[in-house]
PDB file of C-alpha atoms in Angstrom:
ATOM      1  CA  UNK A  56     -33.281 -64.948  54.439  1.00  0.00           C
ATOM      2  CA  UNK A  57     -32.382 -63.043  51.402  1.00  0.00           C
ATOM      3  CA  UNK A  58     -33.562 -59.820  49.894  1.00  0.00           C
ATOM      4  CA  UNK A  59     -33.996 -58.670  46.581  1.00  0.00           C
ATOM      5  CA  UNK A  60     -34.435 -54.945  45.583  1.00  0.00           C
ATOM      6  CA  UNK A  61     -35.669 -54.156  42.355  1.00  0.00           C
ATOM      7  CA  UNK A  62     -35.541 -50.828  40.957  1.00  0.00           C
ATOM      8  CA  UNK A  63     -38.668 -49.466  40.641  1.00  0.00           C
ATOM      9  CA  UNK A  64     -39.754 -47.285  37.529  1.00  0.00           C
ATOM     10  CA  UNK A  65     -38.023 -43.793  38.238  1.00  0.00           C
ATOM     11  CA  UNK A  66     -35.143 -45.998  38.719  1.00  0.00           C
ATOM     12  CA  UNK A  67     -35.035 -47.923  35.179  1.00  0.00           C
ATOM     13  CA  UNK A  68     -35.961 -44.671  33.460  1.00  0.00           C
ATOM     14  CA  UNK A  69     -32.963 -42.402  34.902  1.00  0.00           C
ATOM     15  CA  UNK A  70     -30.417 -45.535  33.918  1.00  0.00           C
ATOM     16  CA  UNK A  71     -32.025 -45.577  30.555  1.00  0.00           C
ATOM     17  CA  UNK A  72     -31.876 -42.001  29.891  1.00  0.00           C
ATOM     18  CA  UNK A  73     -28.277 -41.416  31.233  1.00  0.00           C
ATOM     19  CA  UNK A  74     -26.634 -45.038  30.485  1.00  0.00           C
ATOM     20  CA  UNK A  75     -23.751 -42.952  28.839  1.00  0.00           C
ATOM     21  CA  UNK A  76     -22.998 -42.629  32.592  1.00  0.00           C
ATOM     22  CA  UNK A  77     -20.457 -44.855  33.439  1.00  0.00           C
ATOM     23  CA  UNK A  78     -17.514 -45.007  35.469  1.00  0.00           C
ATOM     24  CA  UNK A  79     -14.971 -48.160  34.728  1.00  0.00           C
ATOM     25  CA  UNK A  80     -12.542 -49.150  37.519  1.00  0.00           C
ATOM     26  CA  UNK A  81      -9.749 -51.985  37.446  1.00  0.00           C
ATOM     27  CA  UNK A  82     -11.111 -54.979  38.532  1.00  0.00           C
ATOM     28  CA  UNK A  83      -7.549 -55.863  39.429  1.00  0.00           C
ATOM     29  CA  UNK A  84      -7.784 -52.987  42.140  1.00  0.00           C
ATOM     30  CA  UNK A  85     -10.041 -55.008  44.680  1.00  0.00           C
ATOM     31  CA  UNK A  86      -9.074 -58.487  43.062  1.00  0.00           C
ATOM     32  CA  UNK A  87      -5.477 -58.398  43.124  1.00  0.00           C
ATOM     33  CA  UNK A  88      -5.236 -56.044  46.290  1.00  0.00           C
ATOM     34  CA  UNK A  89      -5.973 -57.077  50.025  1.00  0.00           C
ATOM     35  CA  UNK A  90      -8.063 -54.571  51.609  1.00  0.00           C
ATOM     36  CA  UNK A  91      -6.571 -54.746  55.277  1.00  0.00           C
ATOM     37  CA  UNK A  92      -2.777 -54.427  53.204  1.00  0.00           C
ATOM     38  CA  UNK A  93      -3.602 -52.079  49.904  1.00  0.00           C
ATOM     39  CA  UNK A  94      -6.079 -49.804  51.509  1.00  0.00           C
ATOM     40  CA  UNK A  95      -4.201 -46.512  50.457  1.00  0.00           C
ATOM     41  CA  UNK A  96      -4.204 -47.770  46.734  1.00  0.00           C
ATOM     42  CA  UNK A  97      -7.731 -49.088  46.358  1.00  0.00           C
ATOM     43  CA  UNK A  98      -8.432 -45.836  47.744  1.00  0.00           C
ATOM     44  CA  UNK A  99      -6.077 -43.471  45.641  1.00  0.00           C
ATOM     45  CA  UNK A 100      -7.178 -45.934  42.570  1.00  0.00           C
ATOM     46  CA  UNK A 101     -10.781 -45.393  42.569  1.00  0.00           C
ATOM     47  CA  UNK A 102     -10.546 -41.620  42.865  1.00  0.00           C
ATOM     48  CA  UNK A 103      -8.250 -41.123  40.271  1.00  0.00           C
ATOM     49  CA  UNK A 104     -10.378 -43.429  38.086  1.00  0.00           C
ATOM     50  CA  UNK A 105     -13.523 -41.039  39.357  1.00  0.00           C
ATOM     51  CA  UNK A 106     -11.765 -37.897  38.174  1.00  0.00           C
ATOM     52  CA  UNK A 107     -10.450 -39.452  34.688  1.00  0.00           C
ATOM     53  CA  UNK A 108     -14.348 -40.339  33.907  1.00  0.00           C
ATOM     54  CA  UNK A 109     -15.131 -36.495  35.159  1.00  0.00           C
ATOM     55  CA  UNK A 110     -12.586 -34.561  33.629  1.00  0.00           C
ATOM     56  CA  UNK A 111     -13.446 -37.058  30.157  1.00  0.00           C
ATOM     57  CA  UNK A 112     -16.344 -34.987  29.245  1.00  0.00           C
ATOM     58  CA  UNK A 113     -14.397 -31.526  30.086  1.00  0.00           C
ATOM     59  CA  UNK A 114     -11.178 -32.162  28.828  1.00  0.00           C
ATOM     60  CA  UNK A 115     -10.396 -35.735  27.292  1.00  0.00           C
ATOM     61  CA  UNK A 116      -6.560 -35.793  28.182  1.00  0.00           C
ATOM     62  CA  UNK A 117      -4.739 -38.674  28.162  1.00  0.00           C
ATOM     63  CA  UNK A 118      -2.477 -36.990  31.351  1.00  0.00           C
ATOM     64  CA  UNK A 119      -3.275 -34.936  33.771  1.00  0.00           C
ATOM     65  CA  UNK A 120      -1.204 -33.387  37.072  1.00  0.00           C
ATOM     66  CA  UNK A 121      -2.623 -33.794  40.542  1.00  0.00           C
ATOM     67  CA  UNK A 122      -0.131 -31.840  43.362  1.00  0.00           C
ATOM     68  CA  UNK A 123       0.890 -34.505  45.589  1.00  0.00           C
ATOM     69  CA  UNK A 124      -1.144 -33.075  48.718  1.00  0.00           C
ATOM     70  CA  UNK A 125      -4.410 -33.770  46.667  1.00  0.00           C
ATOM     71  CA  UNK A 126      -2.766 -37.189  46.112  1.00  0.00           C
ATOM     72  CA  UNK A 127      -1.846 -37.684  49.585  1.00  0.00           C
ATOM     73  CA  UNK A 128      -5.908 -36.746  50.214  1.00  0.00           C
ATOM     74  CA  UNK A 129      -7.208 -39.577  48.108  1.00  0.00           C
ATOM     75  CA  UNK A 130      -5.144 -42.157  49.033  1.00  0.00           C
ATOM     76  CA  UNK A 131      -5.896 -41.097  53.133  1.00  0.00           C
ATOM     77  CA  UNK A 132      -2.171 -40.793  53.692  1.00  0.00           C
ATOM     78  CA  UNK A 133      -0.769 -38.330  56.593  1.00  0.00           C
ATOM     79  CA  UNK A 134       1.702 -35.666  55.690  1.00  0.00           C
ATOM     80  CA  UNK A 135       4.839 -36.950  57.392  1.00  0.00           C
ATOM     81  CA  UNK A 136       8.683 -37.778  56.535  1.00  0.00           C
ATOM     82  CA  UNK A 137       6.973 -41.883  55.572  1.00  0.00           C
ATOM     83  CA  UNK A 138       4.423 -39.914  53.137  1.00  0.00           C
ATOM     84  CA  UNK A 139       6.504 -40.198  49.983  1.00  0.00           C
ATOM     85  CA  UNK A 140       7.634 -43.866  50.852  1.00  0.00           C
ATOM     86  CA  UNK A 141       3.785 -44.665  50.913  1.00  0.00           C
ATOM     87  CA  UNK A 142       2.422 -42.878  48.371  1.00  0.00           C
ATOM     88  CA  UNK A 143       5.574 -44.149  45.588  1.00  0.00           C
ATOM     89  CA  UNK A 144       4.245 -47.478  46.913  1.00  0.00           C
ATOM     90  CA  UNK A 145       0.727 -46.507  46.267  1.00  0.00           C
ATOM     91  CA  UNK A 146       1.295 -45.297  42.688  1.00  0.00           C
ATOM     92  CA  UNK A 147       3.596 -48.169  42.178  1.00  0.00           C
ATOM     93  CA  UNK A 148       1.086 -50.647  43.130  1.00  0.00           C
ATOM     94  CA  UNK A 149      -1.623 -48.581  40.786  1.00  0.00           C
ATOM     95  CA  UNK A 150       1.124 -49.047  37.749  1.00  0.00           C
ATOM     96  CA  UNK A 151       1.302 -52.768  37.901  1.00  0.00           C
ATOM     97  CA  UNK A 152      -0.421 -54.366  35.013  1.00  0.00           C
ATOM     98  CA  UNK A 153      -2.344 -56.755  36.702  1.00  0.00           C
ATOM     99  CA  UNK A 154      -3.703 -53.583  39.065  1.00  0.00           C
ATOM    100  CA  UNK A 155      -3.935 -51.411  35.953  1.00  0.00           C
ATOM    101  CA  UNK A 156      -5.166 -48.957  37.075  1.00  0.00           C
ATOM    102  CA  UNK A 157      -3.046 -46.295  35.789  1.00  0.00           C
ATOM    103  CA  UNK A 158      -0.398 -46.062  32.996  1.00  0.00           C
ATOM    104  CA  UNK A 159       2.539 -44.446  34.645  1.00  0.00           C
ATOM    105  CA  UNK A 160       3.316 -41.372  36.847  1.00  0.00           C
ATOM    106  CA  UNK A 161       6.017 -39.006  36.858  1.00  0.00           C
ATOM    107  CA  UNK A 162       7.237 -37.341  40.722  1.00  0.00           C
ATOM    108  CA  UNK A 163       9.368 -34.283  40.037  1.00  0.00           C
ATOM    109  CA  UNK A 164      11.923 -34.411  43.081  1.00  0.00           C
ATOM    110  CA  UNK A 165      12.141 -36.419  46.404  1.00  0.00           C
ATOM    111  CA  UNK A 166      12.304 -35.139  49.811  1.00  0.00           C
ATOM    112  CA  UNK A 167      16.065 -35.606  49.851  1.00  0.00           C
ATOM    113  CA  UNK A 168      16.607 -33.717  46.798  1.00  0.00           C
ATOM    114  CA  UNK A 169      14.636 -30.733  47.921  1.00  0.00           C
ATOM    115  CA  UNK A 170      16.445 -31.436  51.611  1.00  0.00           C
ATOM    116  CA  UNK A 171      19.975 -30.764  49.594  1.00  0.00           C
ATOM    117  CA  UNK A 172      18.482 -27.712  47.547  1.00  0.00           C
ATOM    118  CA  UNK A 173      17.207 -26.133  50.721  1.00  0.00           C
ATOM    119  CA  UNK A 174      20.899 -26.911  52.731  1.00  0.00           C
ATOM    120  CA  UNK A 175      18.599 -28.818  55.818  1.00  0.00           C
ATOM    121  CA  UNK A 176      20.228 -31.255  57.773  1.00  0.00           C
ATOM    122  CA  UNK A 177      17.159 -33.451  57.903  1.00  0.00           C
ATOM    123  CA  UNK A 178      14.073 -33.400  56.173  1.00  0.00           C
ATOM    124  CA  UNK A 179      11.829 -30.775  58.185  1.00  0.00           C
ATOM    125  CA  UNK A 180       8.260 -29.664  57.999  1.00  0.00           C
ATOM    126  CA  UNK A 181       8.916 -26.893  55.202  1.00  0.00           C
ATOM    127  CA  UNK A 182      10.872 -29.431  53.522  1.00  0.00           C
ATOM    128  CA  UNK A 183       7.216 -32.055  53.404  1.00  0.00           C
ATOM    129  CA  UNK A 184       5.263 -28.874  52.371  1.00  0.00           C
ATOM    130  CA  UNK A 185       7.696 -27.884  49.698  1.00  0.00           C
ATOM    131  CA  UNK A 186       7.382 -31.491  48.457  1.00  0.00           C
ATOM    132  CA  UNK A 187       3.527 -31.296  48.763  1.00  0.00           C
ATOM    133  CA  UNK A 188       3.290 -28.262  46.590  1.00  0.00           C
ATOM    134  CA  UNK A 189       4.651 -30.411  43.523  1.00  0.00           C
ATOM    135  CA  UNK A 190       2.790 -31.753  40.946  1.00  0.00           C
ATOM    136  CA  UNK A 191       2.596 -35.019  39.578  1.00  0.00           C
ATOM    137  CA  UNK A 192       2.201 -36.005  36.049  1.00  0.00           C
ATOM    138  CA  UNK A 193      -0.502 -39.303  35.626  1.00  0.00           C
ATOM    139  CA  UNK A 194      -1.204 -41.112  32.678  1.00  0.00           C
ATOM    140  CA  UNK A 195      -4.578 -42.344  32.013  1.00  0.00           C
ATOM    141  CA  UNK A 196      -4.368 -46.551  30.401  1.00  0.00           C
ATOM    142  CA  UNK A 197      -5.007 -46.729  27.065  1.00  0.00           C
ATOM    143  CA  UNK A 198      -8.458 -48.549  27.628  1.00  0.00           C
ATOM    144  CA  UNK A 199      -9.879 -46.061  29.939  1.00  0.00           C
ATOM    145  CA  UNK A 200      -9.046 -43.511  27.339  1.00  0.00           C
ATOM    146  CA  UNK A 201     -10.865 -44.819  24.667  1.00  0.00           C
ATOM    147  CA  UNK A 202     -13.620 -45.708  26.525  1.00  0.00           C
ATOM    148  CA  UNK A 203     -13.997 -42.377  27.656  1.00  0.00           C
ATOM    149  CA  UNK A 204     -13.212 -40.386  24.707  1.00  0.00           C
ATOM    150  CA  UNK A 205     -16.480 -40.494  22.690  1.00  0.00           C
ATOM    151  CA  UNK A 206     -17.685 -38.718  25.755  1.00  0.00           C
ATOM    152  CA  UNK A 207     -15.429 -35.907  25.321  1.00  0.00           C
ATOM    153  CA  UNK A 208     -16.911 -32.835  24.604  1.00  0.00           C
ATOM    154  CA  UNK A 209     -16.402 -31.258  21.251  1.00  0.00           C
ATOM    155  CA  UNK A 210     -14.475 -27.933  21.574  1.00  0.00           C
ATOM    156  CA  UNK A 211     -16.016 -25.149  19.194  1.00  0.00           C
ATOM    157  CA  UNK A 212     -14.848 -23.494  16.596  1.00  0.00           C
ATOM    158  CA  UNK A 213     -13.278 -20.423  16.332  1.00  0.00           C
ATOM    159  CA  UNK A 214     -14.086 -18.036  13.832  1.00  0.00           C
ATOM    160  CA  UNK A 215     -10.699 -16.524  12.527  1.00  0.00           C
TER     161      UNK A 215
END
């Protein structure tokens, strides 16, 4: 049997009154991607693409810098030694342009180079929290930016 749901009149009225509500995501993020395989980058997608439509009213950047822990968070990846390997793949997979989901993304240092700054033989568990602690610089794709900066709130002036 099928079921149909129809919205019923508080419904129709709160997406009329707050259409300006939207929230665009990558349709190459769940139609490129297999779930079972690209789980950590539909997830880290979607809530970067959540915060970009957030922070669009606030701020209206076209980058902004998440710490890697935070990063490590949305995407559901455990803090290990095989954290970075995933998450660069992650990112990675959310540059592609057919995923599109974001622009580009800039990672200050790797665990090895903060494993030769702090003289360890192997990469330790102050070594992953030093790492964690960075931030990472991502761009927000030109469409999404656009789209979202009508939304952007106007910042007021300053009397001099």
């Amino acid at each position: 049997e099928r079921v149909v749901i129809q919205p019923g009149a508080i419904m129709v009225s709160a997406i009329e009154e707050y259409g300006r509500q939207f929230m665009l995501l990558p349709t190459g993020l769940y139609a490129r991607l297999k779930g079972y395989q690209d789980r950590n980058t539909q997830l880290l997608g979607m809530k970067l693409h959540q915060l970009f439509r957030f922070k669009a009213r606030d701020e209206g950047n076209q980058f902004y810098s998440f710490s890697i822990s935070t990063l490590l968070d949305y995407a559901d990846i455990t803090s290990d030694v095989k954290a970075e390997k995933r998450l660069t793949k992650a990112l990675d997979t959310c540059c592609m342009k057919s995923v599109g989901a974001i622009k580009s993304y800039k990672m200050p240092e790797t665990m090895e180079q903060i494993k030769s700054k702090t003289k360890n033989q192997r990469i330790t568990k102050g070594v992953v929290r030093n790492w964690e602690n960075q931030m990472v610089k991502i761009e927000v794709p030109a469409e999404v930016y656009e789209s979202y900066k009508p939304i952007a709130r106007k910042k007021p002036k300053t009397l001099n």
